[in-house]
Tab-separated table of C-alpha atoms in Angstrom:
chain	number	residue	atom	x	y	z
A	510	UNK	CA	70.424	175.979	73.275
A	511	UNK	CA	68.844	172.814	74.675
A	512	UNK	CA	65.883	173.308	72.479
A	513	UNK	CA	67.755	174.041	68.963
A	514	UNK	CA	70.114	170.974	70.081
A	515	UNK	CA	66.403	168.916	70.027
A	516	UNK	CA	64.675	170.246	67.187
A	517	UNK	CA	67.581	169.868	65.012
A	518	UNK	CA	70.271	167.367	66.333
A	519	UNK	CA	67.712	164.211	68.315
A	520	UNK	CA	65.121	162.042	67.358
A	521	UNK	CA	61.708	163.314	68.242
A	522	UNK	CA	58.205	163.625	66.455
A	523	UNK	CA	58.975	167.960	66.207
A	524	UNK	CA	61.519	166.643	63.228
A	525	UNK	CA	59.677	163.782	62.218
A	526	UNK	CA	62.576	161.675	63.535
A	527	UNK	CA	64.757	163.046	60.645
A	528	UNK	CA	67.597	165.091	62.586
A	529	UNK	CA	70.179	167.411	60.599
A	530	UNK	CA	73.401	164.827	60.496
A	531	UNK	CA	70.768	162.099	58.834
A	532	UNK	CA	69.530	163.997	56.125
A	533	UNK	CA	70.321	162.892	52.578
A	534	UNK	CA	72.019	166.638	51.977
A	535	UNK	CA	73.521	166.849	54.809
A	536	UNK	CA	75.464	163.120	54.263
A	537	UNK	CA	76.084	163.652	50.908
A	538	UNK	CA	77.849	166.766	51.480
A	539	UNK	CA	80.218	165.298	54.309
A	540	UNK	CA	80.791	162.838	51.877
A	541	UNK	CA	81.826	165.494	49.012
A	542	UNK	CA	84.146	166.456	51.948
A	543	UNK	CA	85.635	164.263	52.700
A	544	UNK	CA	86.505	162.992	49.088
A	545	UNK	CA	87.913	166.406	48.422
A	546	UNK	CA	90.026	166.593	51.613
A	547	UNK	CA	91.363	163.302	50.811
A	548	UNK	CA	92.585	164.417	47.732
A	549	UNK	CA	94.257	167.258	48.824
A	550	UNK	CA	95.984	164.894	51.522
A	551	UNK	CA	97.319	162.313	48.541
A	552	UNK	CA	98.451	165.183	46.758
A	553	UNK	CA	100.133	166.408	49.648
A	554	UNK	CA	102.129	163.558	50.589
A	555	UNK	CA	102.685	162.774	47.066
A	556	UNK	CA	104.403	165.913	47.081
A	557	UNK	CA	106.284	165.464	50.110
A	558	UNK	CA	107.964	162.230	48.593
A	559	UNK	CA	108.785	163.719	45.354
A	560	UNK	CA	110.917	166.864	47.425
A	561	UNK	CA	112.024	163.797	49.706
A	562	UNK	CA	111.633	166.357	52.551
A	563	UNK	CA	114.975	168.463	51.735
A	564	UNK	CA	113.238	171.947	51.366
A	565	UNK	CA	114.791	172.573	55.221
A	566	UNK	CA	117.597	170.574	55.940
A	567	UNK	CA	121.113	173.004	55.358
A	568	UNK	CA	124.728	172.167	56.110
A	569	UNK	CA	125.471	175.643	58.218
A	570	UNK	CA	122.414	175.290	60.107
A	571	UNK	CA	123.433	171.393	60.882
A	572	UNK	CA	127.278	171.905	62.113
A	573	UNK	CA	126.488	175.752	63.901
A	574	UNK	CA	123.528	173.912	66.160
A	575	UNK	CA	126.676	170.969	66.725
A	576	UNK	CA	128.880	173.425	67.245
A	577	UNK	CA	126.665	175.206	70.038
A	578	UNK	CA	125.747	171.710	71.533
A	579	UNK	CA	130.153	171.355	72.117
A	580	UNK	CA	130.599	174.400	73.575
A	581	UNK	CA	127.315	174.415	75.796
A	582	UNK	CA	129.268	170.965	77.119
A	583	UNK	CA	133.244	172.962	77.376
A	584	UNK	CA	134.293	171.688	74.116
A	585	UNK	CA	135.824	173.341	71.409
A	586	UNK	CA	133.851	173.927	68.508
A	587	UNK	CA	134.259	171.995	64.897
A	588	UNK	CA	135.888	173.863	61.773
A	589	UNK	CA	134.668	172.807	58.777
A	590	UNK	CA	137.344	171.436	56.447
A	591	UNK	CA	136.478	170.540	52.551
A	592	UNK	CA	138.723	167.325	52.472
A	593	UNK	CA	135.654	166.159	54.444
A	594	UNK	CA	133.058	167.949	53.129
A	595	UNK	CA	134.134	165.977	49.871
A	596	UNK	CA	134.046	162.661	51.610
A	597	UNK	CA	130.352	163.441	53.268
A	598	UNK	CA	129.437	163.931	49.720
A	599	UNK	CA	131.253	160.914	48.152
A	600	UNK	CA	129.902	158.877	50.629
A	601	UNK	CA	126.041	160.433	49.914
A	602	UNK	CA	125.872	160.123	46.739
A	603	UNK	CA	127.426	156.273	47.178
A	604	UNK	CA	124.267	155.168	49.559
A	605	UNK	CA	122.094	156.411	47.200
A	606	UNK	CA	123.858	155.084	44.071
A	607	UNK	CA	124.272	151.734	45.388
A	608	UNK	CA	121.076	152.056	47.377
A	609	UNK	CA	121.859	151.526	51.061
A	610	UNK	CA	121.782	153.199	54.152
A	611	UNK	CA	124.380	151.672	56.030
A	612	UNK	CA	128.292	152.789	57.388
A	613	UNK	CA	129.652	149.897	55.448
A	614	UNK	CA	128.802	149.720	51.518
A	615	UNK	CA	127.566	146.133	49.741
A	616	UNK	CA	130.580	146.773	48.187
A	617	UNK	CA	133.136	146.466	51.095
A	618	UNK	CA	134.049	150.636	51.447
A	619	UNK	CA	134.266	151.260	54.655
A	620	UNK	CA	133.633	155.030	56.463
A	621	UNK	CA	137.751	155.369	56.742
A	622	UNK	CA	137.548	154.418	52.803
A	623	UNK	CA	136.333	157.915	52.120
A	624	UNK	CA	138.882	159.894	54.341
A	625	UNK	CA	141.366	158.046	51.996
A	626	UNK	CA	139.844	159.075	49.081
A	627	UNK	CA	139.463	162.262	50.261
A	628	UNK	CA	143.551	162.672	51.203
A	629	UNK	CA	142.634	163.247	54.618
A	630	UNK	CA	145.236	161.751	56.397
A	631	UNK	CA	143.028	161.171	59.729
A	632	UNK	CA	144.266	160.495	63.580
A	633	UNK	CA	140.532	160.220	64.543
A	634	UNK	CA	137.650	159.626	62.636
A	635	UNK	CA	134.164	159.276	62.668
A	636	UNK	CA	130.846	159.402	60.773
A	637	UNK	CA	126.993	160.123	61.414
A	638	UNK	CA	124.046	159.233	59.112
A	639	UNK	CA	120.780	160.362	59.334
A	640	UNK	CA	117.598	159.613	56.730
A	641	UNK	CA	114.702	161.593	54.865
A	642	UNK	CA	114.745	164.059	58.406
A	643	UNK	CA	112.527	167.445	58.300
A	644	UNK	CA	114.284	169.835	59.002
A	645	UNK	CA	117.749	170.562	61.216
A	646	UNK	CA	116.620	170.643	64.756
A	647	UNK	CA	115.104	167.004	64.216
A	648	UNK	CA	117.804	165.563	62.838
A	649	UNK	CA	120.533	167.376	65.191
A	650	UNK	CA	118.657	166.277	67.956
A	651	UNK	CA	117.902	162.361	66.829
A	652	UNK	CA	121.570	162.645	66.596
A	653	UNK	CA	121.882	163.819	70.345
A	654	UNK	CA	119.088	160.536	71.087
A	655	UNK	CA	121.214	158.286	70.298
A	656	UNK	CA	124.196	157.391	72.369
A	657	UNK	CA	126.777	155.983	69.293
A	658	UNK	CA	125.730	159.535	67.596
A	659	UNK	CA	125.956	161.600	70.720
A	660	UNK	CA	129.324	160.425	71.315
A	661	UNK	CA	130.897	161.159	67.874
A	662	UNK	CA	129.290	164.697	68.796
A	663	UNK	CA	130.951	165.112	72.005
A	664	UNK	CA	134.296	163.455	70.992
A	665	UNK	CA	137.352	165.722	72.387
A	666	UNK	CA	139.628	164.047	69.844
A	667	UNK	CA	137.289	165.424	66.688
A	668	UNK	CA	138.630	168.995	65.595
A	669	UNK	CA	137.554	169.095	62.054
A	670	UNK	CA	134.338	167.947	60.370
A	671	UNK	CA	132.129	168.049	57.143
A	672	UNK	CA	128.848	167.858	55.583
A	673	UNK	CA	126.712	166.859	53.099
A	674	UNK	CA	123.124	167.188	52.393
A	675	UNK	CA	122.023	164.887	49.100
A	676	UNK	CA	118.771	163.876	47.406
A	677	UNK	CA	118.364	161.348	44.667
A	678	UNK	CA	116.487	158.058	43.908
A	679	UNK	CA	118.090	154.822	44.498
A	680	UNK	CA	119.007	152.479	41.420
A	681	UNK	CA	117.034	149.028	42.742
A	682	UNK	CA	113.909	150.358	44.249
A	683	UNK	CA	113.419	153.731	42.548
A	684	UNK	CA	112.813	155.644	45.874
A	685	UNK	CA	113.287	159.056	46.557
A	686	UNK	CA	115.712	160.014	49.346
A	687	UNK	CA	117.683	162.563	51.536
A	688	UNK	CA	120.809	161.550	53.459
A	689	UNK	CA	122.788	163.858	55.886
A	690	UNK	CA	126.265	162.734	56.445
A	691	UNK	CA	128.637	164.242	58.683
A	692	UNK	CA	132.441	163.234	58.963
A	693	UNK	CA	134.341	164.013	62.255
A	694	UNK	CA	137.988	163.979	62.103
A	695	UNK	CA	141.339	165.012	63.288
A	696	UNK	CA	144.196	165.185	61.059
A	697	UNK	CA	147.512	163.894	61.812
A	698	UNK	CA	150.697	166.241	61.946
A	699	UNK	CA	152.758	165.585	59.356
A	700	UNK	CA	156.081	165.215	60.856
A	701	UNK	CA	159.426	167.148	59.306
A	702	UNK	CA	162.108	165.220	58.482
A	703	UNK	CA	165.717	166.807	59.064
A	704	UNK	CA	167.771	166.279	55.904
A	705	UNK	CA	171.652	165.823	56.452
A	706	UNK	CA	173.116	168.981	54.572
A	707	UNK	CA	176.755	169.469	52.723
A	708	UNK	CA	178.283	172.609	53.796
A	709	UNK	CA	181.718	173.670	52.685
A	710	UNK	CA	183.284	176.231	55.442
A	711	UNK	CA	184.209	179.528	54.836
A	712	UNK	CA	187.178	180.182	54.854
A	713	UNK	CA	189.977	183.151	54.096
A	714	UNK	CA	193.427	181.792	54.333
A	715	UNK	CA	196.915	184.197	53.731
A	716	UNK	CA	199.802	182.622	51.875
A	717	UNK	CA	202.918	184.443	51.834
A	718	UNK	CA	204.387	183.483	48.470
A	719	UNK	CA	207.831	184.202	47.386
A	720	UNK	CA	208.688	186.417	44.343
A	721	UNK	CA	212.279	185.926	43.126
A	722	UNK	CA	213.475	189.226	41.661
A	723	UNK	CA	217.076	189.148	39.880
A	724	UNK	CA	218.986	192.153	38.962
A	725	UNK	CA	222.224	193.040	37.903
A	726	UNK	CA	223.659	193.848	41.387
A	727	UNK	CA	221.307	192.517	43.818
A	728	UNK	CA	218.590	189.444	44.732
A	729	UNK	CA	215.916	190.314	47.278
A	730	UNK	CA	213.186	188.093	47.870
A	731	UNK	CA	209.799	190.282	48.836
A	732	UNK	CA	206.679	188.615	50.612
A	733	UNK	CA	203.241	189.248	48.390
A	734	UNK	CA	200.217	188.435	50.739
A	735	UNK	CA	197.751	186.387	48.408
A	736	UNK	CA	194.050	186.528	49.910
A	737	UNK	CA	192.107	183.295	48.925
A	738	UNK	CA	188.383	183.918	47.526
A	739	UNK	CA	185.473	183.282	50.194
A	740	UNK	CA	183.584	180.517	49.683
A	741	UNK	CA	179.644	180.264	50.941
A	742	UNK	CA	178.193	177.411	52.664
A	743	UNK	CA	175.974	175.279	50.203
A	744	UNK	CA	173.055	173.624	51.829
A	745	UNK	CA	171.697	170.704	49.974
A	746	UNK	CA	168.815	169.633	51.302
A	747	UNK	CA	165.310	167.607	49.546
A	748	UNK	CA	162.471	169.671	50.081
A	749	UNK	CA	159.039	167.881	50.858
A	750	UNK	CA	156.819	167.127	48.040
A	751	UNK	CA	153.655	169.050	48.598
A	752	UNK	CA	150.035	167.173	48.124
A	753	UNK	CA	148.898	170.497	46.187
A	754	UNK	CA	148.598	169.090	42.773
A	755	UNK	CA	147.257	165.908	44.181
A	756	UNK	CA	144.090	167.597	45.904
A	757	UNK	CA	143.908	169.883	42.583
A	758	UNK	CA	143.246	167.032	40.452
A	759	UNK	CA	140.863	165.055	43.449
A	760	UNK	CA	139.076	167.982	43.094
A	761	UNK	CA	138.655	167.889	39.046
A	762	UNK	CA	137.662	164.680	39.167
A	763	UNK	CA	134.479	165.577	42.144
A	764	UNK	CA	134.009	168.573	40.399
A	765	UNK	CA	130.621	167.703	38.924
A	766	UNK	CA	129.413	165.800	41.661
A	767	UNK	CA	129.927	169.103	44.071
A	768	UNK	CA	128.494	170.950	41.309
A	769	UNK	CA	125.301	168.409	41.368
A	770	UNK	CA	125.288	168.995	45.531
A	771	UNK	CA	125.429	173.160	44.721
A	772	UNK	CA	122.205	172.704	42.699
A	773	UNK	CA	120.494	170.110	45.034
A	774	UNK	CA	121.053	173.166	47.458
A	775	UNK	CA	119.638	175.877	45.183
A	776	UNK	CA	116.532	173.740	44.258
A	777	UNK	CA	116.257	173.360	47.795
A	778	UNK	CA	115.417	177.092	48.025
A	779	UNK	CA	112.974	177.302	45.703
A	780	UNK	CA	111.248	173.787	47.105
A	781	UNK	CA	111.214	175.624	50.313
A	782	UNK	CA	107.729	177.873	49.284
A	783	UNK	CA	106.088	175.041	48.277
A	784	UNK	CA	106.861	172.831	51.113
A	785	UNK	CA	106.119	175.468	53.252
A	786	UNK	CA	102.337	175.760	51.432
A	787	UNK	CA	102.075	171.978	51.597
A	788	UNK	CA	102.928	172.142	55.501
A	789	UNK	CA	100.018	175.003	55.768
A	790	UNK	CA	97.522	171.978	53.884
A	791	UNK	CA	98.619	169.447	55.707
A	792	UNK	CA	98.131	171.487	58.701
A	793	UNK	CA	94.894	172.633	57.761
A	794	UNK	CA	93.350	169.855	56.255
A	795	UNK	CA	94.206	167.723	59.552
A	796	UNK	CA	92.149	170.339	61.608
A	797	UNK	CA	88.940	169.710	58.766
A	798	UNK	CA	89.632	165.780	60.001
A	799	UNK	CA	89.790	166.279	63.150
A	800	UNK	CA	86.814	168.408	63.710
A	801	UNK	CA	83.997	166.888	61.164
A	802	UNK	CA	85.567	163.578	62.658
A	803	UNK	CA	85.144	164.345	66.424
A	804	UNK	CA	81.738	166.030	65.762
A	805	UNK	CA	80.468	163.596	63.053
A	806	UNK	CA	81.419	160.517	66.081
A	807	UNK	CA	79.979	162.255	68.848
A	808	UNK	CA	76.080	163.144	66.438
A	809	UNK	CA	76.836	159.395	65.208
A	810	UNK	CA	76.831	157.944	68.807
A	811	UNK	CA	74.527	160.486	70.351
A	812	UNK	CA	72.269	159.184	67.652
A	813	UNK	CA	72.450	155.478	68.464
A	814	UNK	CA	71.528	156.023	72.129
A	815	UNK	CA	68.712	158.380	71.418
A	816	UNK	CA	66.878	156.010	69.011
A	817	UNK	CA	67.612	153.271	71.625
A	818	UNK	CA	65.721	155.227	73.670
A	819	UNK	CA	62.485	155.621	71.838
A	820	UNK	CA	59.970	153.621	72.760
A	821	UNK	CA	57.384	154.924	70.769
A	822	UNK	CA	59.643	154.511	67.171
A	823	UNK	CA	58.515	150.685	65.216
A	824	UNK	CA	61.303	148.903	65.030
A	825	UNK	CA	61.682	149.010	61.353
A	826	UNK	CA	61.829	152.915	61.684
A	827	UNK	CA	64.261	151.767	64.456
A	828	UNK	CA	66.347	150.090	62.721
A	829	UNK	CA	66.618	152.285	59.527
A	830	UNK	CA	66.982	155.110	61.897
A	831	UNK	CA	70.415	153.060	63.367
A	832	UNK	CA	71.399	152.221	60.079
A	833	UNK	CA	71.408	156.074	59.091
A	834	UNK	CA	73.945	156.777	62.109
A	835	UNK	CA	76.065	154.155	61.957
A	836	UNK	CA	76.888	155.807	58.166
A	837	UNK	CA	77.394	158.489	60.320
A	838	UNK	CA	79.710	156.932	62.378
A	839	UNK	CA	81.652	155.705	59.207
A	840	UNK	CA	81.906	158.987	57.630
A	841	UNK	CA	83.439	160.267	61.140
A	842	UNK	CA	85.763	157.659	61.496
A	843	UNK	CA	86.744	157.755	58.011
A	844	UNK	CA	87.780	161.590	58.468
A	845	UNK	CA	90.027	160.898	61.709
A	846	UNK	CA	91.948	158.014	59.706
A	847	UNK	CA	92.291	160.332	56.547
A	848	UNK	CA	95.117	162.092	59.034
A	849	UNK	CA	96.801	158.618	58.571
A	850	UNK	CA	97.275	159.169	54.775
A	851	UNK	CA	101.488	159.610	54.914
A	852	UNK	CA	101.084	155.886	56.390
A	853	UNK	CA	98.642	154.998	53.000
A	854	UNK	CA	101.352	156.901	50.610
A	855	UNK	CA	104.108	154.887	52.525
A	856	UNK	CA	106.752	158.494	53.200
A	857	UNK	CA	109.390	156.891	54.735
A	858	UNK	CA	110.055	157.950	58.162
A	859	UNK	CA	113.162	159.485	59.362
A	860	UNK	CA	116.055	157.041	60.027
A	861	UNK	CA	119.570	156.842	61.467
């Protein structure tokens, strides 16, 4: 091994001072390498943007791992109620809209705005954001990082909640992203109202009533017993106005926009292959950077201090010689920093 290592890896007269990693082929094709592997990196992220990351992220997935996470700590687990599945998504597709990531808009809507707007008629109330997250787990458990988030998790008072997963590209700076929003909430009881009622009694009354009958010889009066009709009580009362036809037309007016969310979440399905092909690139083309980097270093430096240590090499050979491994040396270091390409494409990083 030590011998192959000399003839073909260090700098001795056996080679002609010409080892493997400093031959024209050899350079040029790390260089074709790394060119091509670059590529397939830009695409990749490329990529990534243009899905905005969404291929795994799933409402069900979001509020069961929540729901496990309350019970693990003796609380009760949410129930998902569409009043505030509508305001998750009215409040999405706002941020994105009016391109902000924020709970308060630019334009002065506050989270409790979109309970309102919803009709849910909220005792507590609270709301979690999250930004351009992978997949569930990571954004569940950002969520769990942070102490404001954690707490809206582990609230006692929150027995509803509601979700919504939306991707789009913001007006001002034309940039693709995926918000998660989740509204907590408990709903207040309506109270019933006791309306004062008319009743007439029933009743059944006899009245003896007097029939005068006249004949030739005599006059007897007879007693007829007269029953009087029954009369039911009559309750009226004002029955409560229901909110039925209200939420019916609410949800005419949203119906597009939940139609829009239903389609986000089938494309999502089909962007799920191909993110999970871009993952197995990315993946693959970061061990190619990794090992022609960490190799191409190590010959690069090995290199250096071999030469350094010829005494019998002129010093213009020398110096050529140096010059040959410190392209070496680039050529490594440029395939380590090619696994910083998300930073070059500028993905933006998950938020909250």
């Amino acid at each position: 091994m030590l011998k192959l290592i000399r003839r073909y890896f260090a700098y001795n007269k056996e080679n002609h001072y010409a080892p493997l990693q400093t031959s024209k082929f050899v350079i040029g094709l790390f260089l074709l390498i790394l060119i091509f592997n670059f590529g397939l990196e830009t695409i990749n992220c490329y990529l990534m943007k243009q899905n905005s990351l969404t291929a795994s992220l799933n409402t069900i997935n979001i509020i069961t791992e929540i729901n496990k996470i309350r019970v693990a700590n003796g609380l009760a687990p949410l129930v998902e109620n569409p009043k505030l599945n509508i305001a998750a998504l009215l409040k999405a597709q706002d941020m994105i809209a009016n391109d902000y990531f924020n709970h308060y808009s630019p334009t002065g809507k506050t989270p409790w705005d979109w309970f309102s707007i919803a009709q849910y008629n909220y005792k507590y109330a609270g709301e979690n954001l999250a930004l351009n997250f992978w997949n569930d787990q990571e954004t569940v458990q950002a969520w769990l990082d942070s102490p404001t988030h954690k707490e809206n998790i582990l609230n006692p008072n929150y027995k509803e909640t509601g979700l919504a997963i939306l991707s789009g590209t913001t007006s001002t700076t034309k940039e693709n992203r995926t918000v998660v929003v989740q509204m907590f909430g408990s709903e207040k009881i309506a109270n019933v109202v006791k309306t004062k009622s008319t009743a007439i009694a029933t009743t059944t009354k006899k009245v003896k009533a007097t029939i005068n009958t006249t004949t030739s010889t005599t006059t007897t009066t007879e007693p007829i017993e007269i029953a009087s009709i029954k009369t039911v009580n009559s309750t009226i009362s004002n029955a409560p106005i229901t909110q039925k036809e209200n939420e019916k037309t609410l949800l005419k007016n949203i119906s597009s926009t939940i139609y829009t969310q239903s389609e986000n979440k089938n494309k999502t399905l089909a962007l799920g292959v191909n993110m999970l092909k871009n993952n197995a690139i990315n993946k693959s083309g970061k061990v190619i950077n990794n090992s022609f980097g960490l190799g191409l270093l190590f010959l690069g430096i090995f290199g250096i201090i071999n030469i350094n240590s010829q005494n019998t090499i002129a010093n213009t050979l020398k110096r050529k010689l140096i010059l040959k491994n410190a392209l070496v040396l680039f050529i490594g270091l440029s395939f380590l920093l090619n696994n910083f390409s998300v930073l070059i494409t500028k993905i933006k990083v998950p938020t909250l």
